[in-house]
Coordinates of C-alpha atoms in Angstrom, one line a residue:
X1 CA 0.2 0.1 -0.3
X2 CA 1.5 3.6 -1.3
X3 CA 2.5 5.6 2.6
X4 CA 0.7 8.7 2.5
X5 CA 3.5 10.9 2.1
X6 CA 5.9 9.2 -0.1
X7 CA 8.6 10.0 -2.0
X8 CA 7.7 14.2 -0.2
X9 CA 11.1 15.2 0.6
X10 CA 10.3 16.6 4.5
X11 CA 12.4 19.9 6.2
X12 CA 11.7 19.7 10.0
X13 CA 13.4 22.6 12.3
X14 CA 13.9 21.5 16.2
X15 CA 14.0 18.1 15.4
X16 CA 16.8 16.6 17.6
X17 CA 13.6 16.3 20.6
X18 CA 9.8 17.2 21.3
X19 CA 7.3 18.1 19.2
X20 CA 10.2 18.3 16.4
X21 CA 11.2 14.9 17.2
X22 CA 7.8 13.7 17.1
X23 CA 6.5 15.2 14.1
X24 CA 9.9 14.4 11.8
X25 CA 9.7 11.0 13.0
X26 CA 5.6 10.6 12.1
X27 CA 6.5 12.1 8.9
X28 CA 8.6 8.7 8.4
X29 CA 6.3 6.5 8.7
X30 CA 3.8 8.1 6.1
X31 CA 6.6 7.6 3.5
X32 CA 8.7 11.1 3.5
X33 CA 12.5 11.0 3.0
X34 CA 12.7 13.6 6.3
X35 CA 16.2 16.6 6.6
X36 CA 17.1 17.5 9.9
X37 CA 17.5 20.0 11.6
X38 CA 19.2 21.1 15.6
X39 CA 22.4 22.4 17.5
X40 CA 22.4 19.0 18.5
X41 CA 24.0 16.3 16.9
X42 CA 23.5 13.6 19.4
X43 CA 19.4 14.3 19.4
X44 CA 19.3 14.1 16.2
X45 CA 21.4 10.5 15.4
X46 CA 18.2 9.7 18.2
X47 CA 16.0 10.8 15.9
X48 CA 18.0 8.9 13.2
X49 CA 18.1 5.2 14.8
X50 CA 14.7 5.4 15.5
X51 CA 13.6 6.7 12.0
X52 CA 14.9 3.7 10.6
X53 CA 13.0 1.7 13.6
X54 CA 9.7 2.2 12.1
X55 CA 10.7 1.2 9.0
X56 CA 12.0 4.9 6.7
X57 CA 14.6 5.8 4.9
X58 CA 17.8 7.2 6.8
X59 CA 17.2 10.9 7.8
X60 CA 19.9 13.3 6.0
X61 CA 20.8 14.8 9.9
X62 CA 21.9 18.4 9.5
X63 CA 23.9 19.6 12.6
X64 CA 22.6 23.7 12.7
X65 CA 22.0 26.7 14.7
X66 CA 18.9 28.2 12.8
X67 CA 20.4 32.0 13.8
X68 CA 23.3 31.6 11.1
X69 CA 21.3 32.9 8.0
X70 CA 23.6 31.8 5.5
X71 CA 23.1 27.8 6.6
X72 CA 20.3 28.2 6.2
X73 CA 20.8 29.5 2.7
X74 CA 23.5 26.6 2.5
X75 CA 21.8 23.9 3.1
X76 CA 18.4 25.4 0.9
X77 CA 21.1 25.2 -2.5
X78 CA 21.9 21.4 -0.9
X79 CA 18.7 20.9 -1.0
X80 CA 17.9 22.5 -4.8
X81 CA 21.2 20.6 -5.7
X82 CA 19.9 17.3 -4.5
X83 CA 17.2 17.0 -4.5
X84 CA 15.2 20.1 -6.9
X85 CA 12.6 20.4 -4.8
X86 CA 11.2 20.2 -1.5
X87 CA 7.3 19.8 -0.7
X88 CA 7.4 20.0 3.2
X89 CA 8.2 22.3 5.1
X90 CA 7.8 22.0 9.8
X91 CA 8.8 25.3 10.9
X92 CA 9.2 23.9 14.4
X93 CA 12.1 25.4 16.4
X94 CA 11.4 28.1 18.9
X95 CA 13.1 29.4 22.3
X96 CA 10.4 30.2 25.5
X97 CA 13.3 32.9 26.6
X98 CA 12.7 34.6 30.0
X99 CA 10.1 34.4 32.6
X100 CA 10.5 38.2 33.7
X101 CA 8.4 40.9 34.1
X102 CA 8.8 43.5 30.3
X103 CA 11.0 46.0 32.1
X104 CA 13.4 43.5 33.6
X105 CA 13.9 41.7 30.3
X106 CA 17.7 42.7 28.4
X107 CA 17.6 43.8 24.7
X108 CA 20.5 41.6 23.5
X109 CA 17.7 38.5 25.5
X110 CA 14.8 40.0 23.9
X111 CA 16.5 39.7 20.1
X112 CA 18.3 35.9 20.6
X113 CA 14.5 35.0 20.9
X114 CA 13.1 36.6 17.8
X115 CA 16.2 36.2 16.7
X116 CA 14.7 32.1 16.6
X117 CA 11.0 32.1 16.1
X118 CA 10.8 34.8 13.5
X119 CA 14.0 35.9 11.6
X120 CA 15.1 32.4 11.6
X121 CA 12.0 31.1 10.2
X122 CA 11.7 34.5 7.5
X123 CA 15.1 33.4 6.1
X124 CA 13.4 29.7 5.7
X125 CA 11.0 31.5 4.3
X126 CA 13.0 33.1 2.0
X127 CA 15.5 30.4 1.3
X128 CA 13.2 27.3 0.9
X129 CA 10.5 28.9 -1.2
X130 CA 11.6 28.0 -4.6
X131 CA 11.8 25.1 -4.1
X132 CA 8.1 24.6 -2.0
X133 CA 7.2 25.8 -5.3
X134 CA 9.0 23.0 -6.6
X135 CA 7.0 20.4 -5.6
X136 CA 3.4 19.3 -7.5
X137 CA 2.0 20.1 -3.7
X138 CA 4.3 22.0 -1.2
X139 CA 3.4 22.6 2.0
X140 CA 4.4 24.4 5.6
X141 CA 4.0 24.3 8.7
X142 CA 4.8 26.6 10.9
X143 CA 4.4 25.9 14.8
X144 CA 3.1 28.2 17.5
X145 CA 1.7 29.1 20.5
X146 CA -2.2 30.5 22.6
X147 CA 0.9 33.0 24.1
X148 CA 0.4 35.1 20.9
X149 CA -3.0 35.5 21.2
X150 CA -3.6 35.3 24.9
X151 CA -0.5 38.6 25.5
X152 CA 1.0 35.7 28.4
X153 CA 2.7 37.3 31.5
X154 CA 5.9 37.3 31.8
X155 CA 6.7 35.9 28.5
X156 CA 6.6 39.1 26.4
X157 CA 9.7 37.8 24.1
X158 CA 8.4 34.5 23.2
X159 CA 4.7 35.8 23.2
X160 CA 5.5 38.9 20.2
X161 CA 7.8 36.0 18.9
X162 CA 5.1 34.2 18.1
X163 CA 2.0 36.6 16.4
X164 CA 5.2 38.0 14.8
X165 CA 5.5 34.7 13.7
X166 CA 1.8 33.9 13.0
X167 CA 1.0 37.5 10.5
X168 CA 4.7 36.5 8.9
X169 CA 2.8 33.1 7.8
X170 CA -0.6 34.2 6.7
X171 CA 1.0 36.9 5.0
X172 CA 3.0 34.8 2.8
X173 CA -0.6 32.6 2.9
X174 CA -2.0 35.3 2.0
X175 CA 0.9 35.6 -1.4
X176 CA 1.3 31.6 -1.8
X177 CA -2.8 31.9 -2.6
X178 CA -3.0 30.9 -6.1
X179 CA 0.6 28.3 -6.2
X180 CA -0.4 25.0 -5.2
X181 CA 1.6 26.0 -1.8
X182 CA -0.4 26.1 1.3
X183 CA 0.5 27.6 4.8
X184 CA -0.9 26.4 7.8
X185 CA -0.1 26.8 11.5
X186 CA -0.6 24.5 14.9
X187 CA -0.6 25.5 17.7
X188 CA 0.0 22.3 19.7
X189 CA -1.6 23.4 23.3
X190 CA 0.0 22.2 26.7
X191 CA 2.2 18.8 25.6
X192 CA 4.4 17.0 27.1
X193 CA 7.9 19.0 26.8
X194 CA 11.3 20.0 28.1
X195 CA 10.2 23.7 27.1
X196 CA 6.6 23.5 28.7
X197 CA 8.6 21.5 31.9
X198 CA 10.9 24.7 32.3
X199 CA 7.7 27.0 32.3
X200 CA 5.5 25.3 34.6
X201 CA 8.1 23.7 36.8
X202 CA 5.1 22.3 38.5
X203 CA 3.0 20.5 36.2
X204 CA 2.4 17.3 36.5
X205 CA 3.3 16.1 32.5
X206 CA 1.1 12.7 33.0
X207 CA -1.8 15.3 33.4
X208 CA -0.4 16.3 29.5
X209 CA -0.5 14.9 25.6
X210 CA 2.4 13.8 24.6
X211 CA 4.5 14.5 21.2
X212 CA 3.8 12.3 20.0
X213 CA 0.2 12.2 20.6
X214 CA -0.2 16.2 18.4
X215 CA 2.7 15.5 15.1
X216 CA -0.5 12.4 14.5
X217 CA -2.9 15.8 13.5
X218 CA 0.4 17.3 12.0
X219 CA 0.8 14.8 9.1
X220 CA -3.5 15.3 7.5
X221 CA -2.0 19.2 6.7
X222 CA 1.1 18.6 4.8
X223 CA -0.5 15.6 3.0
X224 CA -1.0 16.4 -1.3
X225 CA -4.9 16.4 -1.0
X226 CA -5.1 19.5 2.0
X227 CA -6.4 22.8 0.5
X228 CA -6.6 24.5 3.1
X229 CA -3.8 27.4 3.9
X230 CA -3.3 30.6 5.8
X231 CA -5.2 28.9 8.8
X232 CA -4.1 28.0 11.8
X233 CA -5.4 24.5 14.0
X234 CA -5.7 24.3 17.4
X235 CA -4.6 20.4 18.9
X236 CA -6.1 21.0 22.6
X237 CA -9.9 21.6 20.4
X238 CA -9.2 19.3 17.3
X239 CA -10.4 22.3 15.3
X240 CA -8.8 24.1 12.2
X241 CA -10.3 27.7 12.3
X242 CA -9.6 30.6 10.1
X243 CA -8.2 34.4 11.9
X244 CA -10.7 37.5 12.3
X245 CA -9.5 40.9 12.8
X246 CA -10.7 42.1 17.1
X247 CA -14.0 42.6 17.2

């Protein structure tokens, strides 16, 4: 039986743990060849082991700090040379940043969060769009957070960065609406990740769903038969939402 994502090339950022790791594995199980990026080589090798255990092809492992914009450009050039296209982009890599009142946060700390959560995704869009447009059904999914619209207190850099990411992705979706490329956002909500444990140290992780459970809902957004663009999938409520202007 042909797998849903057979012969698709999928780039997943932040793939060494958490939602990125789980999504890369889920996409591989659906037949995609995974190009996995993260800062830690060890985590990428663990991912490759799990993909091979699941019967997938060896992943292409790319140790990369996404603040290296030239490195992202080189990755795009390498994918062009090797495959001539990209079918799936998962913009997952992100950092939480400080938990502190706005006025107590250093400018460099704020800029560091924006560099990973916003600027890196901007560079990914710039460098991967030509490859995604070479696909017969390019799909891009960016991982966001409820903090973006709740304006959550004490995590302002993270909340602001996710709000910026959402607007960036939505603008790109509008620009590419008349192409075969589909661009959407996925909000996992409270999931059992290291980032969640850092933010909520007193929370019992056993009460949360796992990254693997959430990842299963990301896979359909990457399929060639997925038609929606510029939308927001809320995992907690299992619903696809349209953005609306404030009342």
